[in-house]
Tab-separated table of N, CA and C in Angstrom:
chain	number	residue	atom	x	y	z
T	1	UNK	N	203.713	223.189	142.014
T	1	UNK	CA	204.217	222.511	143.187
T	1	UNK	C	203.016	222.060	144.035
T	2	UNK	N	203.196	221.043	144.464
T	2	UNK	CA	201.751	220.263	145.347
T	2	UNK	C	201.866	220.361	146.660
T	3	UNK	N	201.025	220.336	147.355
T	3	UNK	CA	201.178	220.379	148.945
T	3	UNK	C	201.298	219.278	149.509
T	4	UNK	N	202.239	219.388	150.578
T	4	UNK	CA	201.965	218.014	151.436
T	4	UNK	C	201.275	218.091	152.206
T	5	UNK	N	200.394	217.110	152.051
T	5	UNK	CA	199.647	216.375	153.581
T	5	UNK	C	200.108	215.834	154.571
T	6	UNK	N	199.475	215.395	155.469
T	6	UNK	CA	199.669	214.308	156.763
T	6	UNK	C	198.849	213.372	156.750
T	7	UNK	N	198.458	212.726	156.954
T	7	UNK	CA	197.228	211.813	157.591
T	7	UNK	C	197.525	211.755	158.900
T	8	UNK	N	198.354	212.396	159.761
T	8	UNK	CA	198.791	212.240	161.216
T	8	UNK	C	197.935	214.435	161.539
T	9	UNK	N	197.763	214.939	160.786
T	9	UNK	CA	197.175	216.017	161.076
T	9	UNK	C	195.414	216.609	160.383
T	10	UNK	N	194.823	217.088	160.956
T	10	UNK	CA	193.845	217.112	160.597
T	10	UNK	C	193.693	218.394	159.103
T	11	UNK	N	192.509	218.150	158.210
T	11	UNK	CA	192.745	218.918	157.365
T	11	UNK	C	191.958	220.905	157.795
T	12	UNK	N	191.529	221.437	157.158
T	12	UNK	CA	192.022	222.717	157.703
T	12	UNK	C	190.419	223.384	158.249
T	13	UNK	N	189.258	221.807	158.058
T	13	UNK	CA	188.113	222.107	159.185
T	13	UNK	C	188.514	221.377	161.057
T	14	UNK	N	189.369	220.412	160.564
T	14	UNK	CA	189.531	220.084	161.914
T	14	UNK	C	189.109	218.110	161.876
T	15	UNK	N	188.807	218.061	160.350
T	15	UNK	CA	188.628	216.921	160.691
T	15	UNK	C	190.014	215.586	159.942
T	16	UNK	N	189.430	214.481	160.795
T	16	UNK	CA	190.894	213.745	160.752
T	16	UNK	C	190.563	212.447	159.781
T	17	UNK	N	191.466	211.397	159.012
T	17	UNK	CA	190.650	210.650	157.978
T	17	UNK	C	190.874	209.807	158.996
T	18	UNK	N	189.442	208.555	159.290
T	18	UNK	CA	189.844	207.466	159.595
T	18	UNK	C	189.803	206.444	159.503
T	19	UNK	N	189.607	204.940	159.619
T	19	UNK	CA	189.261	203.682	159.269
T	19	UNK	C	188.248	203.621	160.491
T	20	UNK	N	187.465	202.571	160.341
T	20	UNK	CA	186.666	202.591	160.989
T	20	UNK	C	187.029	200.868	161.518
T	21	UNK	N	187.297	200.666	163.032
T	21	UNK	CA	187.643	199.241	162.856
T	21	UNK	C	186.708	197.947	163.878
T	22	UNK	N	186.020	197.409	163.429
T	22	UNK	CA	185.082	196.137	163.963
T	22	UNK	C	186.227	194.789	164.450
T	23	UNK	N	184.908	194.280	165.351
T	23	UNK	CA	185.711	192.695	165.258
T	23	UNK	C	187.108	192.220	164.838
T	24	UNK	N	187.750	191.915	165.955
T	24	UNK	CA	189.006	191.263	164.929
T	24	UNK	C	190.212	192.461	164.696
T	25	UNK	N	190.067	193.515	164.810
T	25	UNK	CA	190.707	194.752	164.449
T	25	UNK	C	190.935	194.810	162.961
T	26	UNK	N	189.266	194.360	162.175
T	26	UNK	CA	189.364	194.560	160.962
T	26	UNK	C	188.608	195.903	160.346
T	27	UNK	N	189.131	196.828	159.648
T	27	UNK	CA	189.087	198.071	158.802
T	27	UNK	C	187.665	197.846	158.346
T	28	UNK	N	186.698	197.939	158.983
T	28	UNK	CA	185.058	197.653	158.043
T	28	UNK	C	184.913	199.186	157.087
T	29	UNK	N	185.665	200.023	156.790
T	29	UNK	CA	184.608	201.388	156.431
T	29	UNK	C	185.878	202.559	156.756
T	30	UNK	N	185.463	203.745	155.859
T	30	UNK	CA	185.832	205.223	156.413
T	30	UNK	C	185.421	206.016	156.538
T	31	UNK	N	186.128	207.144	157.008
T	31	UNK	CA	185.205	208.167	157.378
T	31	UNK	C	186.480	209.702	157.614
T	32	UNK	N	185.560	210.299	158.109
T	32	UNK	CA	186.498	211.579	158.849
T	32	UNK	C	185.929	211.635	160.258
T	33	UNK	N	186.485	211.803	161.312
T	33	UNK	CA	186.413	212.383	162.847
T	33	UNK	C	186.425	213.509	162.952
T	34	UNK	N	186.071	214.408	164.250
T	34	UNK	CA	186.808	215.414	164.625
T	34	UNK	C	186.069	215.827	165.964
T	35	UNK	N	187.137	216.794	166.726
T	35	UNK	CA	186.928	216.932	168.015
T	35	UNK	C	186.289	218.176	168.085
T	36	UNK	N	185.283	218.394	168.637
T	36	UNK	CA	184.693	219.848	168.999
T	36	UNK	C	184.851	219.866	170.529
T	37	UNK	N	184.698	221.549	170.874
T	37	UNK	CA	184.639	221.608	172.262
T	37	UNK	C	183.714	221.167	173.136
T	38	UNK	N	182.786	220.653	171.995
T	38	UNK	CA	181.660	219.368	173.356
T	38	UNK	C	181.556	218.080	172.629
T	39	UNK	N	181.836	217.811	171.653
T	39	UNK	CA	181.601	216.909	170.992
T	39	UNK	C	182.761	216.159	169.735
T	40	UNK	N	182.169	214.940	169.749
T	40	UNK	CA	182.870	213.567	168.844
T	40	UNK	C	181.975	213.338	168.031
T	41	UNK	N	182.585	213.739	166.319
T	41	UNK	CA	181.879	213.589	165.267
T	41	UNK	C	182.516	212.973	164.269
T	42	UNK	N	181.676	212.246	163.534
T	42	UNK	CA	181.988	211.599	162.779
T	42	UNK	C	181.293	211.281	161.666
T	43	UNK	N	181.471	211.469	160.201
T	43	UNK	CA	180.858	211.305	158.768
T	43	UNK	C	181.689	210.015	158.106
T	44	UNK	N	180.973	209.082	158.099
T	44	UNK	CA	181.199	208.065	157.437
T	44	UNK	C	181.484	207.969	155.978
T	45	UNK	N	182.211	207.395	155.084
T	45	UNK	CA	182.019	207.419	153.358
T	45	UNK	C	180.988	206.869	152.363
T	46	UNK	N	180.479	205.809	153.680
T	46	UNK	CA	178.450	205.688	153.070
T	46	UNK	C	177.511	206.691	153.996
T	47	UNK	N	177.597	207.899	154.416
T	47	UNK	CA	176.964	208.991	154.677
T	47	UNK	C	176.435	208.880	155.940
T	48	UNK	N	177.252	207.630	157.322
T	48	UNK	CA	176.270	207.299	158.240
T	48	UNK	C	177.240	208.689	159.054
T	49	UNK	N	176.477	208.849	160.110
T	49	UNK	CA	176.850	209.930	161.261
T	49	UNK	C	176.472	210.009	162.348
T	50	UNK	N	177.398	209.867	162.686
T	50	UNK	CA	177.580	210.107	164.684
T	50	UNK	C	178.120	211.317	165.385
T	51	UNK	N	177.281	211.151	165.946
T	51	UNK	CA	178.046	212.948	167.097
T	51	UNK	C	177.795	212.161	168.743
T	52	UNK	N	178.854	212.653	168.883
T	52	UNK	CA	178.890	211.859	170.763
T	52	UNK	C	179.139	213.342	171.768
T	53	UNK	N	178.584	213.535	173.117
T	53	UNK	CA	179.401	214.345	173.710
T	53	UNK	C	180.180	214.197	174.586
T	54	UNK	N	181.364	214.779	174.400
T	54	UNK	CA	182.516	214.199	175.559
T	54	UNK	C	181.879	214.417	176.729
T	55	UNK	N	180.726	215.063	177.432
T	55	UNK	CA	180.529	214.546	178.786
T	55	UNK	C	180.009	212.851	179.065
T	56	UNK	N	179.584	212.148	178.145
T	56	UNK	CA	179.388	210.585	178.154
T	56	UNK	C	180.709	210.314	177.839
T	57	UNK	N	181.798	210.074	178.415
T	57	UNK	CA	183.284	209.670	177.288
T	57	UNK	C	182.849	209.150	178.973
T	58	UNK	N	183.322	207.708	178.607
T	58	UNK	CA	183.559	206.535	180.053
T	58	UNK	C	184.999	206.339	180.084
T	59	UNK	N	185.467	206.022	178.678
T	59	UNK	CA	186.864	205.930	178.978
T	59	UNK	C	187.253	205.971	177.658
T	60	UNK	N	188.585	205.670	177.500
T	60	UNK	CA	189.355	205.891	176.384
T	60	UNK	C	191.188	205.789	176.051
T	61	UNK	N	191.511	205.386	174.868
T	61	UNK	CA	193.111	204.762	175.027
T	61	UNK	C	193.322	204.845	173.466
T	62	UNK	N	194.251	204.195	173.563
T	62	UNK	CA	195.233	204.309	171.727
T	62	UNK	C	196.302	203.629	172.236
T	63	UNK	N	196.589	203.034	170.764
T	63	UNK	CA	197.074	202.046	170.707
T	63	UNK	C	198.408	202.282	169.576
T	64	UNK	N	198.945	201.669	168.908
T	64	UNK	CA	199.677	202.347	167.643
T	64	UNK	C	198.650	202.212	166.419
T	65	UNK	N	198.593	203.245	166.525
T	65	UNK	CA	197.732	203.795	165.580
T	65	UNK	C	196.261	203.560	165.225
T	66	UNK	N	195.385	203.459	166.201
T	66	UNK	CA	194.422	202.963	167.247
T	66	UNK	C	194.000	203.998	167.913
T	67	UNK	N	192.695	204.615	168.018
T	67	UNK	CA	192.240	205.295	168.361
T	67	UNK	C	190.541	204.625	169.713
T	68	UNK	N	190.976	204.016	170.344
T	68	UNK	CA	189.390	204.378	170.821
T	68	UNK	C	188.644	204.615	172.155
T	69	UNK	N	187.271	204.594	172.028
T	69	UNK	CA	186.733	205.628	173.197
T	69	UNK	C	185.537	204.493	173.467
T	70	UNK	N	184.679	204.917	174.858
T	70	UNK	CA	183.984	204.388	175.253
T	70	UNK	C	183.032	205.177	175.209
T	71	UNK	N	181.612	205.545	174.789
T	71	UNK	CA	180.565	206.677	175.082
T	71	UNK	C	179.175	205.595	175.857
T	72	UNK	N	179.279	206.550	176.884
T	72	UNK	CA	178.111	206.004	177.628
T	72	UNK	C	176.507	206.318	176.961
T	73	UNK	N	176.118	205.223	177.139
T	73	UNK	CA	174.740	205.208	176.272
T	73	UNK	C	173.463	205.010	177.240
T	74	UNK	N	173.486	204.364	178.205
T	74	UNK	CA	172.502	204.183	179.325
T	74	UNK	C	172.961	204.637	180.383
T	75	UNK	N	172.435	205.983	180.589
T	75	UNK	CA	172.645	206.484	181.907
T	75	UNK	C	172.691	205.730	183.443
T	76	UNK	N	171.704	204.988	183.322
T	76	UNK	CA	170.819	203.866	184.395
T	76	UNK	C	172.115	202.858	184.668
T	77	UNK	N	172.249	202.000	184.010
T	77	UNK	CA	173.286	201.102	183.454
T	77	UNK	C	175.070	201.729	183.665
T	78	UNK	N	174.863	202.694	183.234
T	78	UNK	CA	176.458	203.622	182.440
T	78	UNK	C	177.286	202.106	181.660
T	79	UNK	N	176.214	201.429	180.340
T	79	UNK	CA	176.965	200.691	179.653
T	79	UNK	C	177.479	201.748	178.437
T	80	UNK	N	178.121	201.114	177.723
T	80	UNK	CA	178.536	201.906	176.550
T	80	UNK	C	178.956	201.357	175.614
T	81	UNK	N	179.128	202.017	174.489
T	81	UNK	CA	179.515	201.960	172.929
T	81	UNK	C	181.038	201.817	172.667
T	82	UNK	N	181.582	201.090	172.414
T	82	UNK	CA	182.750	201.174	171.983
T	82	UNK	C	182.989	201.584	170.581
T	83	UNK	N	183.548	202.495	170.279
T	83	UNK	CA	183.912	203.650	168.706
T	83	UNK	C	185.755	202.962	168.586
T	84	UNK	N	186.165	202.259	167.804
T	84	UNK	CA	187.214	202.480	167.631
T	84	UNK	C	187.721	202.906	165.727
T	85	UNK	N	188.819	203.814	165.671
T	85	UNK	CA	189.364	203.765	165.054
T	85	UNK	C	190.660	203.894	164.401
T	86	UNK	N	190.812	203.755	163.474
T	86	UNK	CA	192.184	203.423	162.932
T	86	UNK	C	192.633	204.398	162.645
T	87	UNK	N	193.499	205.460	162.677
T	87	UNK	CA	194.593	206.618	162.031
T	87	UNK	C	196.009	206.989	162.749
T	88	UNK	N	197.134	207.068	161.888
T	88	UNK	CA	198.106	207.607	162.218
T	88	UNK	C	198.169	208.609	163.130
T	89	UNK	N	196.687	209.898	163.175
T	89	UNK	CA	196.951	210.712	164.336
T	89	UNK	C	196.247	210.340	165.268
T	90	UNK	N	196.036	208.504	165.687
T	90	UNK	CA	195.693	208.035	167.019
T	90	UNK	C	195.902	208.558	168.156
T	91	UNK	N	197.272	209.110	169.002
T	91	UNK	CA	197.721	209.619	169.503
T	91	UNK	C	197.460	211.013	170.331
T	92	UNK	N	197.239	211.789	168.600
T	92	UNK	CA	196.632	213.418	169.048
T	92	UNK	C	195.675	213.276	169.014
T	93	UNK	N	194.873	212.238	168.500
T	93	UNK	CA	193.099	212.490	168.888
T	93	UNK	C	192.837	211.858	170.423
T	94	UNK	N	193.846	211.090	170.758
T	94	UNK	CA	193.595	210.642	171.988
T	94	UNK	C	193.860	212.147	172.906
T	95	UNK	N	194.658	212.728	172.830
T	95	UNK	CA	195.590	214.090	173.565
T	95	UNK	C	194.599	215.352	173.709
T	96	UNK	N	194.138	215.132	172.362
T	96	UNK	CA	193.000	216.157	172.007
T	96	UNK	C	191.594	215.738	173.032
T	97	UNK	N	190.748	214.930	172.693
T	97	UNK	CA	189.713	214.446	173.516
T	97	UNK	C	190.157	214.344	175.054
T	98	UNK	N	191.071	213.587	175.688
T	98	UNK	CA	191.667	213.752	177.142
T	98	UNK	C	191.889	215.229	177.320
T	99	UNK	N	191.980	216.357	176.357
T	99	UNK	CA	192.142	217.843	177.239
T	99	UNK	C	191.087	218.386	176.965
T	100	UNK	N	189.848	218.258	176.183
T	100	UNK	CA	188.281	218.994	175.682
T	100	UNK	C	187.916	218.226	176.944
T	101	UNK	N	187.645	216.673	177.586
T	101	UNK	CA	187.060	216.014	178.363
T	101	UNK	C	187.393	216.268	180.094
T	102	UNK	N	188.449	216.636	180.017
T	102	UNK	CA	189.452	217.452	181.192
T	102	UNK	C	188.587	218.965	181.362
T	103	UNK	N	188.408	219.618	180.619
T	103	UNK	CA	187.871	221.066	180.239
T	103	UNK	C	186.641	221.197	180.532
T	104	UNK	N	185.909	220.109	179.855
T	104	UNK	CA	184.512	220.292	180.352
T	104	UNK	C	184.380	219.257	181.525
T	105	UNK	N	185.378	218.897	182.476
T	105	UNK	CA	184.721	218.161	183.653
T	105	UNK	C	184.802	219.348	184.574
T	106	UNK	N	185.641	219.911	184.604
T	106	UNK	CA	186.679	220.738	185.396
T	106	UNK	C	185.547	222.040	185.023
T	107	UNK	N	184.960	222.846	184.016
T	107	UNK	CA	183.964	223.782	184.344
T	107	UNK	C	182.816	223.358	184.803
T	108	UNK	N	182.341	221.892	184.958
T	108	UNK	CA	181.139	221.482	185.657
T	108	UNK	C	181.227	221.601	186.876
T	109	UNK	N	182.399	221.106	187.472
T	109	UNK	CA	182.978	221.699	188.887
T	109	UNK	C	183.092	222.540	189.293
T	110	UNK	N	183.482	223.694	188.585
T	110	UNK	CA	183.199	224.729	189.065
T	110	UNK	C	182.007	225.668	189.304
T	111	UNK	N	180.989	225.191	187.735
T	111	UNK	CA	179.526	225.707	187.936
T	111	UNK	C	179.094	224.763	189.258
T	112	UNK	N	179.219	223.578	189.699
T	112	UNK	CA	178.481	223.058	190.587
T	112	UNK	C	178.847	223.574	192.152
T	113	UNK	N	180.172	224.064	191.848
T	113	UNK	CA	180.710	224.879	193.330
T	113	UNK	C	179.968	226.100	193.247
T	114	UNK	N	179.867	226.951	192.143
T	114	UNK	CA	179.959	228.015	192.189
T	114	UNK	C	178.068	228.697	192.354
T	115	UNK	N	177.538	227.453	192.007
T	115	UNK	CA	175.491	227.314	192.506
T	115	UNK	C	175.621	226.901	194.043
T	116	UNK	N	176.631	226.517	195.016
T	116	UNK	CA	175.955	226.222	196.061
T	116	UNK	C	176.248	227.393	197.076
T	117	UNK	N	177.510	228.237	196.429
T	117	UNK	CA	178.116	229.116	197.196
T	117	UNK	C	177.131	230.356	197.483
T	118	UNK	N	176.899	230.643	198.662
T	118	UNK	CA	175.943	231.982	198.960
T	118	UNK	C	174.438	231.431	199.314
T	119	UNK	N	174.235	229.815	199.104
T	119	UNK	CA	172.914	229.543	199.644
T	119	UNK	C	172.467	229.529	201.182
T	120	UNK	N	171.604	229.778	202.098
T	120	UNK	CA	171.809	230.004	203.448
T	120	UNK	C	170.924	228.240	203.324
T	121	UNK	N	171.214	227.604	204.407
T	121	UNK	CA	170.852	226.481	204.555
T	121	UNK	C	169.506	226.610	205.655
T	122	UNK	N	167.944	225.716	204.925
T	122	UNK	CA	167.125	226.301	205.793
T	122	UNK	C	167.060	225.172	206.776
T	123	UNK	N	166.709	225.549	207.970
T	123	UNK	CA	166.078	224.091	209.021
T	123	UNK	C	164.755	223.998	208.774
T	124	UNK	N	165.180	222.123	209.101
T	124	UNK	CA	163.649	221.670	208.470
T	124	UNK	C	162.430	221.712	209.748
């Protein structure tokens, strides 16, 4: 008896299959994705690789079945990279990245509250 898959779920490291899509919303390439708790990775099927960290994520959306993100690349600037890709679990990778990117904004806030609290303020 064979197992079923998804292509709407990731396989059992965490990573997801995807198209890779250029210009035009045409399919150039594949690969696998996947979400870590700081990071957006990705192994291509000609061996290229990207790792992004969700603290550069500028923005991000999905589409039907459409996945993509914005990663800031020039701090100076805050221009960025547009990553899009193609998979059925468009959706949960969008759901997924919006709650890791939520997670780590939200403990920066708190480390940045939590360094000023108890400092005595000196006069100059």
């Amino acid at each position: 008896m064979g197992m079923v898959s998804s292509k709407r779920l990731p396989d059992a490291d965490g990573w997801y299959q995807v198209g890779v899509v250029g210009t035009g919303n045409k399919v150039l390439g594949g690969g696998r994705l996947r979400i870590t708790d700081q990071n957006l990775e990705f192994i291509g099927q000609d061996g290229d690789i990207g790792q992004w960290s969700l603290t550069r994520v500028l923005s991000y959306g999905v589409e039907p079945n459409i996945f993509y993100v914005q990663i800031e690349e020039d701090i100076v600037t805050r221009t960025g990279r547009y990553l899009v890709f193609k998979t059925p679990a468009a959706g949960k990778i969008c759901r997924t990245v919006e709650r890791m990117a939520d997670r780590i904004r939200k403990e920066k806030q708190k480390q940045e509250s939590q360094g000023n609290l108890g400092q005595e303020a000196t006069a100059c």
